[in-house]
Amino acid sequence: MAERPHPPEVDRVAASRRAVAVRRERASLKKDVAMRVISPQELLRRAWADPDSAAGSLRITDFLTAIPAIGENKRDRILADLDISPVKRLGGLGSRQRVDLQAFLDARLPEPQPRSGRSRLLVLAGPTAVGKGTVAAHIRDNHPEIMLSVSATTRSPRPGEVDGEHYYFVDDAEFDRLIAADALLEWATVHNRHRYGTPRAPIDAALAAGRTVLLEIDLQGARQVRSAAPDATLVFLLPPSWDELVDRLVGRGTEDAEERARRLRTARVELASQGEFDFRVVNDTVPRAAAEVAALAH
Ligand code: 5GP
């Protein structure tokens, strides 16, 4: 019997490299669902748009256990209820199985819906290291119709930071005075260290003049704006993936291991709050994310 021809060495090397890359991509997608960087439904949309993709080749069992609050027992019950074999991959689910799985998720874990009303008060928040500051600066430099609010802070200026432009740098006594005078729309102690707050008067003036105002603040601040100005538009900036967020956090290289671990835990909790926001924008590239945020103002 003639021996089957072997694929050339280069092809095999390329194929195994591809297999490793797809496996890695699947692991990364599972983390994205586990950390709530993407919804389970979003992963299904990707799997069904391209069954040959990493998402499409994910096993249904791995998909379900990646979802927060679904363990192995619950997973097995769900598979039995939906009549799906545990060896199935997402891209290989039949049309009825797809409909049932989708309905199950929509009922248990409804995706947040973008809200319809728009306000000219725009709040940009998101997890640590997602790049809020960079996106906000890009909007300030490229969308002159939007006023970027300048916060007051008790931290000291970093090299290159200009008082009145990046922040109003104030001491503790002055910050206390601003609070007492009700001059801040919101304020918070960030990273357990310094206080930051949004001066109210410039925002009221800009809104009265018909301009759009953008606040780049932390999560506690966003919640305060929500209760002080319920029609404000709250935007949550998401990383393209959990791995990418970890890279950005660690990439700064300025914190020790314990501080990094603390920041990752914080980021995880912060991501879990995205349902409180009106819109989610992925910071894949700064100009694109900035344009999407700016467009929400119209
Ligand atoms: P940084 O010290 O790196 O400039 O800012 C640290 C954090 O403070 C960022 O997460 C930023 O969003 C937040 N921040 C800046 N200004 C304000 C503010 O006026 N209010 C609140 N609540 N957070 C702010």
Short mmCIF file of C-alpha atoms and ligand atoms in Angstrom, two decimals:
data_model
loop_
_atom_site.label_atom_id
_atom_site.label_comp_id
_atom_site.label_asym_id
_atom_site.label_seq_id
_atom_site.Cartn_x
_atom_site.Cartn_y
_atom_site.Cartn_z
CA MET A 1 0.00 0.00 0.00
CA ALA A 2 1.33 3.38 -0.95
CA GLU A 3 2.20 5.53 1.97
CA ARG A 4 0.10 8.68 2.27
CA PRO A 5 2.17 11.71 1.48
CA HIS A 6 3.14 13.68 4.56
CA PRO A 7 2.24 17.33 4.51
CA PRO A 8 5.39 19.38 4.09
CA GLU A 9 7.10 20.23 7.37
CA VAL A 10 6.35 23.94 7.05
CA ASP A 11 2.61 23.28 6.71
CA ARG A 12 2.58 21.18 9.86
CA VAL A 13 4.46 23.79 11.81
CA ALA A 14 2.08 26.47 10.60
CA ALA A 15 -0.95 24.31 11.43
CA SER A 16 0.23 23.59 14.95
CA ARG A 17 1.00 27.24 15.49
CA ARG A 18 -2.51 28.09 14.37
CA ALA A 19 -3.95 25.47 16.72
CA VAL A 20 -2.02 26.97 19.64
CA ALA A 21 -3.24 30.45 18.73
CA VAL A 22 -6.88 29.33 18.53
CA ARG A 23 -6.59 27.54 21.88
CA ARG A 24 -5.18 30.67 23.42
CA GLU A 25 -7.96 32.75 21.89
CA ARG A 26 -10.57 30.40 23.34
CA ALA A 27 -8.99 30.69 26.80
CA SER A 28 -9.02 34.47 26.43
CA LEU A 29 -12.71 34.50 25.41
CA LYS A 30 -13.63 32.40 28.43
CA LYS A 31 -11.91 34.94 30.67
CA ASP A 32 -13.77 37.76 28.92
CA VAL A 33 -17.10 36.12 29.79
CA ALA A 34 -15.96 35.23 33.33
CA MET A 35 -14.81 38.80 34.01
CA ARG A 36 -17.84 40.32 32.25
CA VAL A 37 -15.78 42.06 29.59
CA ILE A 38 -18.30 40.60 27.14
CA SER A 39 -21.75 39.13 27.72
CA PRO A 40 -22.39 35.42 27.07
CA GLN A 41 -24.79 36.50 24.32
CA GLU A 42 -22.01 38.50 22.64
CA LEU A 43 -19.83 35.40 22.59
CA LEU A 44 -22.70 33.44 21.01
CA ARG A 45 -23.14 36.12 18.33
CA ARG A 46 -19.45 35.77 17.45
CA ALA A 47 -19.64 31.98 17.46
CA TRP A 48 -22.66 31.92 15.20
CA ALA A 49 -21.36 34.61 12.85
CA ASP A 50 -18.36 32.36 12.20
CA PRO A 51 -18.59 28.76 13.46
CA ASP A 52 -14.95 28.18 12.43
CA SER A 53 -13.69 30.97 14.68
CA ALA A 54 -12.23 30.47 18.17
CA ALA A 55 -15.65 31.39 19.61
CA GLY A 56 -17.36 28.88 17.32
CA SER A 57 -15.01 26.09 18.37
CA LEU A 58 -15.60 26.64 22.10
CA ARG A 59 -17.24 23.68 23.81
CA ILE A 60 -20.72 24.33 25.20
CA THR A 61 -19.54 22.98 28.58
CA ASP A 62 -16.63 25.45 28.74
CA PHE A 63 -18.90 28.25 27.60
CA LEU A 64 -21.46 27.63 30.33
CA THR A 65 -18.99 27.27 33.21
CA ALA A 66 -17.25 30.49 32.13
CA ILE A 67 -20.46 32.38 32.93
CA PRO A 68 -20.38 33.83 36.46
CA ALA A 69 -22.72 31.90 38.79
CA ILE A 70 -22.85 28.75 36.63
CA GLY A 71 -20.98 25.80 38.14
CA GLU A 72 -20.73 22.23 36.93
CA ASN A 73 -24.00 21.03 38.47
CA LYS A 74 -25.99 23.89 37.05
CA ARG A 75 -24.26 23.44 33.70
CA ASP A 76 -25.31 19.79 33.51
CA ARG A 77 -28.90 20.64 34.41
CA ILE A 78 -29.02 23.35 31.74
CA LEU A 79 -27.65 21.00 29.10
CA ALA A 80 -30.24 18.36 30.01
CA ASP A 81 -33.07 20.93 29.99
CA LEU A 82 -32.03 22.32 26.62
CA ASP A 83 -31.34 18.86 25.22
CA ILE A 84 -27.78 19.73 24.19
CA SER A 85 -25.02 17.11 24.16
CA PRO A 86 -22.01 18.12 26.31
CA VAL A 87 -19.59 17.37 23.48
CA LYS A 88 -21.11 20.06 21.26
CA ARG A 89 -19.20 23.15 20.26
CA LEU A 90 -21.01 26.49 20.02
CA GLY A 91 -20.69 26.69 16.25
CA GLY A 92 -22.15 23.19 15.90
CA LEU A 93 -25.41 23.82 17.78
CA GLY A 94 -28.60 23.22 15.80
CA SER A 95 -31.01 26.05 15.11
CA ARG A 96 -33.51 25.01 17.80
CA GLN A 97 -30.69 24.61 20.34
CA ARG A 98 -29.47 28.10 19.47
CA VAL A 99 -32.91 29.63 19.98
CA ASP A 100 -33.37 27.80 23.31
CA LEU A 101 -29.90 28.70 24.61
CA GLN A 102 -30.36 32.33 23.64
CA ALA A 103 -33.80 32.47 25.31
CA PHE A 104 -32.40 30.84 28.45
CA LEU A 105 -29.62 33.45 28.71
CA ASP A 106 -31.90 36.40 27.91
CA ALA A 107 -34.24 35.32 30.69
CA ARG A 108 -31.53 34.70 33.31
CA LEU A 109 -28.89 37.28 32.37
CA PRO A 110 -30.57 40.00 30.33
CA GLU A 111 -28.11 42.19 28.44
CA PRO A 112 -28.25 45.87 29.44
CA GLN A 113 -30.08 47.88 26.80
CA PRO A 114 -28.82 51.26 25.57
CA ARG A 115 -31.20 53.93 26.73
CA SER A 116 -33.13 56.06 24.34
CA GLY A 117 -33.19 59.55 25.88
CA ARG A 118 -30.01 61.61 25.42
CA SER A 119 -28.63 64.28 27.65
CA ARG A 120 -25.82 66.74 27.03
CA LEU A 121 -24.19 65.76 30.33
CA LEU A 122 -21.94 62.84 29.46
CA VAL A 123 -20.09 60.77 32.04
CA LEU A 124 -17.21 58.51 31.05
CA ALA A 125 -16.18 55.87 33.57
CA GLY A 126 -14.69 52.39 33.43
CA PRO A 127 -12.25 50.05 35.14
CA THR A 128 -8.76 51.05 36.23
CA ALA A 129 -6.27 51.29 33.33
CA VAL A 130 -8.88 51.00 30.59
CA GLY A 131 -7.70 54.33 29.14
CA LYS A 132 -10.47 56.76 30.14
CA GLY A 133 -8.02 59.64 30.45
CA THR A 134 -6.59 59.07 26.97
CA VAL A 135 -10.02 58.80 25.36
CA ALA A 136 -11.23 61.94 27.18
CA ALA A 137 -8.10 63.87 26.12
CA HIS A 138 -8.65 62.78 22.52
CA ILE A 139 -12.23 64.08 22.66
CA ARG A 140 -11.05 67.37 24.16
CA ASP A 141 -8.48 67.80 21.35
CA ASN A 142 -10.68 66.69 18.45
CA HIS A 143 -14.24 67.59 19.37
CA PRO A 144 -14.25 71.29 20.31
CA GLU A 145 -18.05 71.21 20.64
CA ILE A 146 -17.61 69.10 23.78
CA MET A 147 -16.33 70.70 26.97
CA LEU A 148 -14.17 68.42 29.09
CA SER A 149 -14.77 69.22 32.74
CA VAL A 150 -11.64 70.07 34.76
CA SER A 151 -11.74 68.43 38.20
CA ALA A 152 -10.36 69.65 41.48
CA THR A 153 -7.94 67.28 43.22
CA THR A 154 -5.86 67.12 46.36
CA ARG A 155 -3.08 65.17 44.65
CA SER A 156 0.08 66.96 43.51
CA PRO A 157 0.65 67.76 39.85
CA ARG A 158 2.66 65.26 37.81
CA PRO A 159 5.41 66.57 35.53
CA GLY A 160 3.78 68.40 32.63
CA GLU A 161 0.40 68.86 34.30
CA VAL A 162 -0.90 72.42 34.27
CA ASP A 163 -3.11 73.88 37.02
CA GLY A 164 -6.51 74.80 35.60
CA GLU A 165 -5.97 72.71 32.49
CA HIS A 166 -5.55 69.11 33.68
CA TYR A 167 -6.84 69.68 37.20
CA TYR A 168 -7.33 72.43 39.72
CA PHE A 169 -4.69 71.40 42.24
CA VAL A 170 -5.98 72.32 45.70
CA ASP A 171 -5.03 71.49 49.29
CA ASP A 172 -7.24 69.66 51.77
CA ALA A 173 -8.57 72.85 53.32
CA GLU A 174 -9.62 74.21 49.94
CA PHE A 175 -11.28 70.90 49.03
CA ASP A 176 -13.19 70.98 52.34
CA ARG A 177 -14.29 74.51 51.51
CA LEU A 178 -15.56 73.42 48.05
CA ILE A 179 -17.60 70.64 49.64
CA ALA A 180 -19.02 72.96 52.31
CA ALA A 181 -20.01 75.51 49.66
CA ASP A 182 -21.77 72.77 47.67
CA ALA A 183 -19.54 73.76 44.75
CA LEU A 184 -18.96 70.15 43.64
CA LEU A 185 -21.45 68.15 41.59
CA GLU A 186 -19.79 65.00 42.95
CA TRP A 187 -16.57 64.05 44.69
CA ALA A 188 -14.80 60.88 45.80
CA THR A 189 -11.63 59.57 47.39
CA VAL A 190 -9.95 57.58 44.62
CA HIS A 191 -7.65 54.58 45.26
CA ASN A 192 -8.01 55.32 49.00
CA ARG A 193 -5.71 58.29 48.64
CA HIS A 194 -6.62 61.63 47.16
CA ARG A 195 -9.90 63.43 46.75
CA TYR A 196 -11.23 64.39 43.32
CA GLY A 197 -14.35 66.39 42.55
CA THR A 198 -16.25 68.01 39.68
CA PRO A 199 -16.82 71.79 40.01
CA ARG A 200 -20.50 72.45 39.48
CA ALA A 201 -20.53 76.05 38.14
CA PRO A 202 -18.64 75.57 34.82
CA ILE A 203 -20.89 72.61 33.97
CA ASP A 204 -24.10 74.51 34.66
CA ALA A 205 -22.81 77.41 32.55
CA ALA A 206 -21.80 75.18 29.62
CA LEU A 207 -25.10 73.27 29.65
CA ALA A 208 -27.04 76.54 29.82
CA ALA A 209 -25.07 77.75 26.78
CA GLY A 210 -26.18 74.64 24.89
CA ARG A 211 -22.83 72.86 24.99
CA THR A 212 -22.15 69.22 25.72
CA VAL A 213 -20.09 68.46 28.81
CA LEU A 214 -17.93 65.39 29.37
CA LEU A 215 -16.88 64.22 32.83
CA GLU A 216 -14.08 61.66 33.09
CA ILE A 217 -14.49 60.40 36.64
CA ASP A 218 -14.36 57.25 38.72
CA LEU A 219 -17.23 54.87 39.37
CA GLN A 220 -18.29 56.34 42.72
CA GLY A 221 -18.47 59.74 41.05
CA ALA A 222 -20.55 58.35 38.16
CA ARG A 223 -23.06 56.96 40.67
CA GLN A 224 -23.33 60.33 42.39
CA VAL A 225 -23.95 62.08 39.07
CA ARG A 226 -26.64 59.50 38.33
CA SER A 227 -28.50 60.47 41.49
CA ALA A 228 -27.81 64.23 41.25
CA ALA A 229 -28.68 64.45 37.53
CA PRO A 230 -30.75 61.38 36.64
CA ASP A 231 -30.92 62.17 32.93
CA ALA A 232 -27.11 62.29 32.54
CA THR A 233 -25.78 59.84 29.95
CA LEU A 234 -23.48 57.32 31.59
CA VAL A 235 -20.91 55.63 29.37
CA PHE A 236 -18.79 52.68 30.48
CA LEU A 237 -15.47 52.19 28.70
CA LEU A 238 -14.57 48.53 28.23
CA PRO A 239 -11.21 46.96 27.37
CA PRO A 240 -11.14 44.88 24.16
CA SER A 241 -10.45 41.84 26.38
CA TRP A 242 -9.59 40.92 29.96
CA ASP A 243 -6.07 39.93 28.88
CA GLU A 244 -5.60 43.34 27.32
CA LEU A 245 -6.71 45.07 30.53
CA VAL A 246 -4.25 42.96 32.54
CA ASP A 247 -1.49 43.94 30.09
CA ARG A 248 -2.36 47.61 30.46
CA LEU A 249 -2.40 47.34 34.26
CA VAL A 250 0.84 45.41 34.49
CA GLY A 251 2.42 47.23 31.55
CA ARG A 252 2.61 50.43 33.55
CA GLY A 253 5.17 48.54 35.66
CA THR A 254 4.94 51.08 38.44
CA GLU A 255 3.27 48.93 41.10
CA ASP A 256 4.52 45.96 43.11
CA ALA A 257 2.89 42.50 42.90
CA GLU A 258 0.50 43.08 45.78
CA GLU A 259 -0.66 46.40 44.37
CA ARG A 260 -1.15 44.80 40.92
CA ALA A 261 -3.26 42.01 42.44
CA ARG A 262 -5.31 44.61 44.30
CA ARG A 263 -5.89 46.56 41.09
CA LEU A 264 -6.96 43.42 39.21
CA ARG A 265 -9.48 42.62 41.93
CA THR A 266 -10.74 46.18 41.74
CA ALA A 267 -11.00 46.01 37.93
CA ARG A 268 -13.05 42.84 38.23
CA VAL A 269 -15.50 44.48 40.63
CA GLU A 270 -15.62 47.60 38.46
CA LEU A 271 -16.47 45.56 35.35
CA ALA A 272 -19.36 43.98 37.21
CA SER A 273 -20.98 47.43 37.56
CA GLN A 274 -21.31 48.09 33.82
CA GLY A 275 -25.02 47.22 33.91
CA GLU A 276 -25.63 50.52 35.73
CA PHE A 277 -24.46 52.43 32.64
CA ASP A 278 -26.49 53.58 29.65
CA PHE A 279 -23.89 52.72 27.02
CA ARG A 280 -20.82 50.52 26.74
CA VAL A 281 -17.97 51.49 24.42
CA VAL A 282 -14.97 49.25 23.70
CA ASN A 283 -11.59 51.03 23.82
CA ASP A 284 -10.01 49.07 20.95
CA THR A 285 -8.37 52.15 19.43
CA VAL A 286 -8.48 55.56 21.04
CA PRO A 287 -9.75 57.56 18.01
CA ARG A 288 -12.53 55.06 17.31
CA ALA A 289 -13.67 54.84 20.94
CA ALA A 290 -13.49 58.65 21.25
CA ALA A 291 -15.62 59.09 18.13
CA GLU A 292 -18.21 56.64 19.46
CA VAL A 293 -18.40 58.44 22.82
CA ALA A 294 -18.59 61.85 21.11
CA ALA A 295 -21.42 60.60 18.88
CA LEU A 296 -23.48 59.71 21.96
CA ALA A 297 -23.67 63.41 22.71
CA HIS A 298 -25.79 64.23 19.68
P1 5GP B 1 -5.31 60.52 38.11
O1 5GP B 1 -4.82 60.82 39.48
O2 5GP B 1 -4.56 59.36 37.49
O3 5GP B 1 -5.34 61.72 37.21
O4 5GP B 1 -6.82 60.05 38.23
C1 5GP B 1 -7.16 59.00 39.06
C2 5GP B 1 -8.64 58.69 38.95
O5 5GP B 1 -9.44 59.78 39.42
C3 5GP B 1 -9.17 58.38 37.57
O6 5GP B 1 -9.85 57.13 37.64
C4 5GP B 1 -10.17 59.47 37.28
O7 5GP B 1 -11.28 58.97 36.54
C5 5GP B 1 -10.61 59.87 38.66
N1 5GP B 1 -11.10 61.25 38.68
C6 5GP B 1 -10.56 62.33 38.11
N2 5GP B 1 -11.29 63.42 38.35
C7 5GP B 1 -12.35 63.03 39.09
C8 5GP B 1 -13.48 63.70 39.65
O8 5GP B 1 -13.69 64.89 39.50
N3 5GP B 1 -14.35 62.94 40.37
C9 5GP B 1 -14.18 61.61 40.57
N4 5GP B 1 -15.11 60.95 41.27
N5 5GP B 1 -13.14 60.94 40.05
C10 5GP B 1 -12.23 61.64 39.32
#
